[in-house]
XYZ file of C-alpha atoms in Angstrom:
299
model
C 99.822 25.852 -69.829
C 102.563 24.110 -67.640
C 104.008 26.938 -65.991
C 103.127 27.667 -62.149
C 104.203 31.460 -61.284
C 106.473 31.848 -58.434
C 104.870 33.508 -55.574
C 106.546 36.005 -53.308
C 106.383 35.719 -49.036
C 105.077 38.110 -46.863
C 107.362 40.096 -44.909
C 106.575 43.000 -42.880
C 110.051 45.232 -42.554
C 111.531 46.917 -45.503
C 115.330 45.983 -45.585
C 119.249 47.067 -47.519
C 121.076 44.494 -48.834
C 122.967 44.253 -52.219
C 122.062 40.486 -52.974
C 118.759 41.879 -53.635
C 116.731 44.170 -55.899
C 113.734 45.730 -55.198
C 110.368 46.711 -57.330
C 107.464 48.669 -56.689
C 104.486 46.587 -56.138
C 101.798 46.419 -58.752
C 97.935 46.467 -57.350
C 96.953 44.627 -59.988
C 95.876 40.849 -61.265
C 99.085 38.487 -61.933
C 98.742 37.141 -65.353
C 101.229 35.012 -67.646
C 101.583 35.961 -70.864
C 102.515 33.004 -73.420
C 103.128 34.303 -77.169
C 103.750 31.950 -79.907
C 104.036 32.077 -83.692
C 102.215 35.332 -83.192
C 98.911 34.709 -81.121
C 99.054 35.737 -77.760
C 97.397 33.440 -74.591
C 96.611 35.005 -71.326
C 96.696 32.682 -68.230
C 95.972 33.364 -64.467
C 98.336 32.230 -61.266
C 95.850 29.037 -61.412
C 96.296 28.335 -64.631
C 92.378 29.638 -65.803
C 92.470 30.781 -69.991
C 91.494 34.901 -69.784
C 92.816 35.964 -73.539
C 89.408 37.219 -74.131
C 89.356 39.752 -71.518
C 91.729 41.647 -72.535
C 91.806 42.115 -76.327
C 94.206 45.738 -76.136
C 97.404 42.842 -74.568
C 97.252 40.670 -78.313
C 99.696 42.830 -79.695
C 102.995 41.704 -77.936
C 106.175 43.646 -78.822
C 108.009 40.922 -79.308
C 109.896 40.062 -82.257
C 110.360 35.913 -81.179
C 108.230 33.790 -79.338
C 108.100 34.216 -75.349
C 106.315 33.723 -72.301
C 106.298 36.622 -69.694
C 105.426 37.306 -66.033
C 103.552 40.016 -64.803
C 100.934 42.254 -63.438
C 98.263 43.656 -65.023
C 96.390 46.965 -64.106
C 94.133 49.526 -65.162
C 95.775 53.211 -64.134
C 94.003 56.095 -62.538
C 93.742 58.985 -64.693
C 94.388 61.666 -62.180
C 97.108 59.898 -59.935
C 99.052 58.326 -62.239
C 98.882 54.790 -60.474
C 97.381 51.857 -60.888
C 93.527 51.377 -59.769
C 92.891 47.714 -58.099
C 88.786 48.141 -58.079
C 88.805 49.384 -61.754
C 91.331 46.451 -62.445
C 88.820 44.064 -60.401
C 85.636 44.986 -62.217
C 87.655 44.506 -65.745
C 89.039 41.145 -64.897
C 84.741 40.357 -64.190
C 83.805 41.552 -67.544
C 82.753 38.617 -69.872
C 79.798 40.627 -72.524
C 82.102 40.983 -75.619
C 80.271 44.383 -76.035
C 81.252 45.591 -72.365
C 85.410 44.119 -73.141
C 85.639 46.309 -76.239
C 84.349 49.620 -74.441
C 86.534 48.973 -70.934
C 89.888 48.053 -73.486
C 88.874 51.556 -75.437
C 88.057 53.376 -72.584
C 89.701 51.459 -68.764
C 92.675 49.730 -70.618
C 94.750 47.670 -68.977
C 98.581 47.657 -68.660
C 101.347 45.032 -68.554
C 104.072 45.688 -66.085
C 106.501 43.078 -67.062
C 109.010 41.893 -64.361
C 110.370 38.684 -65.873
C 110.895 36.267 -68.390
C 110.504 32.280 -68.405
C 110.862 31.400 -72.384
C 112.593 33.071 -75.278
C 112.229 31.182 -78.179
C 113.113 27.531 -76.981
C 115.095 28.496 -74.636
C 113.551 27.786 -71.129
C 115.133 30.473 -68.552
C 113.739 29.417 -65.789
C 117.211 28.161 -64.913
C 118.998 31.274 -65.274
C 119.673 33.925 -62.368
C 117.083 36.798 -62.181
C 119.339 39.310 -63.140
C 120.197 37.228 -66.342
C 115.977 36.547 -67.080
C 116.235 40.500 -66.253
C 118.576 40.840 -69.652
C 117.083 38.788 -71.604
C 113.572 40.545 -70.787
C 114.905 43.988 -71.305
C 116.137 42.604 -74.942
C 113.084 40.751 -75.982
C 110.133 43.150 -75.197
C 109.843 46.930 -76.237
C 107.618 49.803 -74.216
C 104.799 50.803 -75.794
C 101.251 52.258 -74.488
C 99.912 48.379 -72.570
C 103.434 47.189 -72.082
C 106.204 47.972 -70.262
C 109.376 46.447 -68.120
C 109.128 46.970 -64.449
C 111.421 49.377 -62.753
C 113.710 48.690 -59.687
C 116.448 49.895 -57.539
C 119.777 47.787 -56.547
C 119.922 47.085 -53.274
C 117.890 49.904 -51.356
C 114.631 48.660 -49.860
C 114.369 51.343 -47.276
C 113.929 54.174 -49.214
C 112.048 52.610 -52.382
C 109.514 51.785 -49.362
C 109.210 55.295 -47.848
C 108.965 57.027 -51.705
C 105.654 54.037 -52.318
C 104.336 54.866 -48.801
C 104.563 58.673 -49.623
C 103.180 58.158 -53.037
C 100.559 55.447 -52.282
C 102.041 52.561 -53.828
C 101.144 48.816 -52.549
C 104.616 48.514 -51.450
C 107.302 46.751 -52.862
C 108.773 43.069 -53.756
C 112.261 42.627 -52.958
C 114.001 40.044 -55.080
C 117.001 37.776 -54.491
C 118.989 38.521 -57.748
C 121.072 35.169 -58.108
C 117.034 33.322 -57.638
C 116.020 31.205 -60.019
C 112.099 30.483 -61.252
C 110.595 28.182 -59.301
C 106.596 27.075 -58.853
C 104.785 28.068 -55.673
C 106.351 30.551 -52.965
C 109.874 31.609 -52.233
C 111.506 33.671 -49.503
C 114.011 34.177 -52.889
C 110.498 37.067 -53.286
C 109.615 38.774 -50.676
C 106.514 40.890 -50.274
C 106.432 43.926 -48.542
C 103.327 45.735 -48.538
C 102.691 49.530 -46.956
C 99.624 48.369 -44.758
C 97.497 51.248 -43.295
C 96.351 51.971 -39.804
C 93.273 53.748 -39.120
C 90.161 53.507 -35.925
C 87.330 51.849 -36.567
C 84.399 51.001 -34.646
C 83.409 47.219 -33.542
C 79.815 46.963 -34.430
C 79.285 43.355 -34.275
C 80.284 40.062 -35.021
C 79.461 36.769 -37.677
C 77.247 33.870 -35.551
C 78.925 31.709 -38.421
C 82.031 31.434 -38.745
C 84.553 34.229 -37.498
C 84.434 37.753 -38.400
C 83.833 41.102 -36.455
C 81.780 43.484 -38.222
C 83.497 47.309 -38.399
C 82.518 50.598 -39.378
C 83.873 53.996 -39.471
C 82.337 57.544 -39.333
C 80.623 58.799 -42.506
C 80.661 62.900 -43.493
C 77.236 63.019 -40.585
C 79.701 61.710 -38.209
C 76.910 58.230 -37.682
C 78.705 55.049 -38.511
C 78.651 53.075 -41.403
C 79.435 49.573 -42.211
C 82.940 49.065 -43.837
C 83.261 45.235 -43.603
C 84.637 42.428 -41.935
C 87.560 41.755 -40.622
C 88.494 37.769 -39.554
C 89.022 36.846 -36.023
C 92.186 34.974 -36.310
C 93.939 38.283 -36.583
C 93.982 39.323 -33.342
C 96.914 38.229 -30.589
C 96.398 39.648 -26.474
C 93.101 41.443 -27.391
C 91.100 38.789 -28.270
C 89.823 38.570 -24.887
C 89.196 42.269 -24.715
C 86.928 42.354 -27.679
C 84.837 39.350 -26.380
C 84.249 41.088 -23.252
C 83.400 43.926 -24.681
C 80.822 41.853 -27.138
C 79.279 40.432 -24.300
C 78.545 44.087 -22.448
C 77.308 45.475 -25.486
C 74.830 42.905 -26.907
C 72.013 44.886 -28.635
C 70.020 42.229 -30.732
C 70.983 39.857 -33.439
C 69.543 38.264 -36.769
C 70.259 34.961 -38.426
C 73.490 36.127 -39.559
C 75.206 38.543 -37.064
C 74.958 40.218 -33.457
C 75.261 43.699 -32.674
C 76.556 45.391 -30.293
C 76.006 49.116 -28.590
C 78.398 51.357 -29.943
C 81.747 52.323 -28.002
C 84.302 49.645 -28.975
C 86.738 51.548 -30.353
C 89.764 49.875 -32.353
C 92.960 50.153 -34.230
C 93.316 48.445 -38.030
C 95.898 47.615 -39.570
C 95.019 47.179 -43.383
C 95.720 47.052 -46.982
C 93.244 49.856 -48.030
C 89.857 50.525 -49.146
C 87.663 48.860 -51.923
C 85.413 51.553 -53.934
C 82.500 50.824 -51.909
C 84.381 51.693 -48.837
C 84.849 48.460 -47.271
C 88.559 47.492 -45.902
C 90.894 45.014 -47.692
C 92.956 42.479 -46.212
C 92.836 43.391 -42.946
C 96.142 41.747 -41.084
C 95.974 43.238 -37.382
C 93.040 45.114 -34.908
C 94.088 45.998 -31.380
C 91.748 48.010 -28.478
C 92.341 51.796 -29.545
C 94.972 53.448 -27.598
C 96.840 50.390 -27.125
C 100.828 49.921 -28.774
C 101.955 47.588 -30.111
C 105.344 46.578 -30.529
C 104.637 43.191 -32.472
C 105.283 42.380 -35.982
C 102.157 41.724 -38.254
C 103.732 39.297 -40.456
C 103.501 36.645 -37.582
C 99.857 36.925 -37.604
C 97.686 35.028 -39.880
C 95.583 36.908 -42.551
C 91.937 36.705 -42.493
């Protein structure tokens, strides 16, 4: 499979602007969807065969041959949107038995948001808003496919109505972009990151990483992950200080510290064993912050 998917950049402000359209993000897995002479192939961003994972996605509503873009996701029964740790554990799934009860029981769905082939026509050429035609006249909704949804032009408030409802965030797209390999600021990423306090319990001897935890139901703390050092700007030197007044014993992997550090995370939400996901920003608790996430690097 020769196709590389194009990748959208990270940017941290929602934004207006009428070159662009703008779709609710997916928390899914990005798959590529390449359907000829009526067998269907399932390929990953790096190119990795996964047809066999997903057995409920070899009927394709199409009536020609086509390759597709998208994301794939299993959805949560009582909200309505789509589950990234159910999605996780399905993508793991290789026991033919345990594939044929998750696709009867955790299916997956296709949200389709473009189109690089119909027929032999390559499109990767044309303007999105043209693949967005051709898309919309090639594939049909049904129950584990369906064309992604977006607005014209207002950013803003599609990224206020996803905050409010939960969702990732949202992907604003140049509409006159074309379909090229690797990442574009033609895509842009926009994702509604969470900030919540946390407690600094430690850090990695190896490596970098500061070991966090929040308050369980008892109000004692509890371990919910690590978070990298490299994203941290000014208060790098106030959490080392604070590391070395709190020492309270180590083992071959980490040191501890007394409790008391208190900090702010920024982050992209919780896995289902309660540890944080792609954590982006930590600052001393209480302090503001007036910077802009995007510039700092993503553990």
């Amino acid at each position: 499979m020769n196709y590389e998917p194009m990748l959208p950049a990270n940017q941290y402000k929602p934004f207006d602007d009428p070159a662009f359209l703008f779709e609710p993000m997916v928390d899914g897995r990005r798959l590529l969807l390449v359907y000829q002479k009526g067998k269907a192939r399932l390929f990953t961003r790096y190119g990795h065969d996964i047809t066999h994972r997903y057995p409920e996605l070899a009927r394709v509503p199409a009536d020609e041959d086509v390759i597709l873009d998208g994301e794939i996701a299993c959805i949560d029964r009582e909200s309505g949107h789509p589950d990234f740790n159910l999605t996780r554990e399905r993508g793991r799934l290789n026991n033919q038995a345990q594939i044929e009860y998750a696709r009867d029981h955790f299916p997956v769905r296709y949200f389709l948001f473009d189109i690089l082939q119909r027929g032999e026509q390559d499109l990767r050429k044309l303007p999105l808003v043209e693949r967005k035609k051709h898309l919309h006249e090639t594939i049909t909704d049904n129950d584990f496919f369906c064309k992604m949804k977006y607005v014209d032009g207002y950013g803003t408030a599609l990224f206020e109505a996803a905050a409010e409802s939960s969702v990732e965030g949202i992907v604003a797209k140049r509409k006159d972009s074309l379909y090229t390999a690797g990442e574009s600021s033609d895509w842009r990423q926009i994702v509604c990151y969470r900030t919540e306090e946390v407690y600094v319990t430690g850090y990695c001897k190896r490596g970098s990483g500061w070991l966090v935890g929040v308050p369980n139901a008892n109000g004692k703390i509890r371990p919910a992950g690590i978070v990298g050092t490299d994203i941290m700007t000014s208060e790098r030197s106030f959490f080392l200080q604070q590391a070395r007044e709190r020492y309270a014993g180590e083992d071959h992997q980490f040191v501890y510290l007394k409790p008391g550090i208190e900090a702010k995370l920024t982050f992209r939400g919780w896995t289902r064993e309660g540890r944080v996901r792609d954590a982006v920003f930590m600052e001393r608790a209480g302090a503001e912050n007036d910077g802009d996430p995007v510039t700092i690097k993503i553990s």
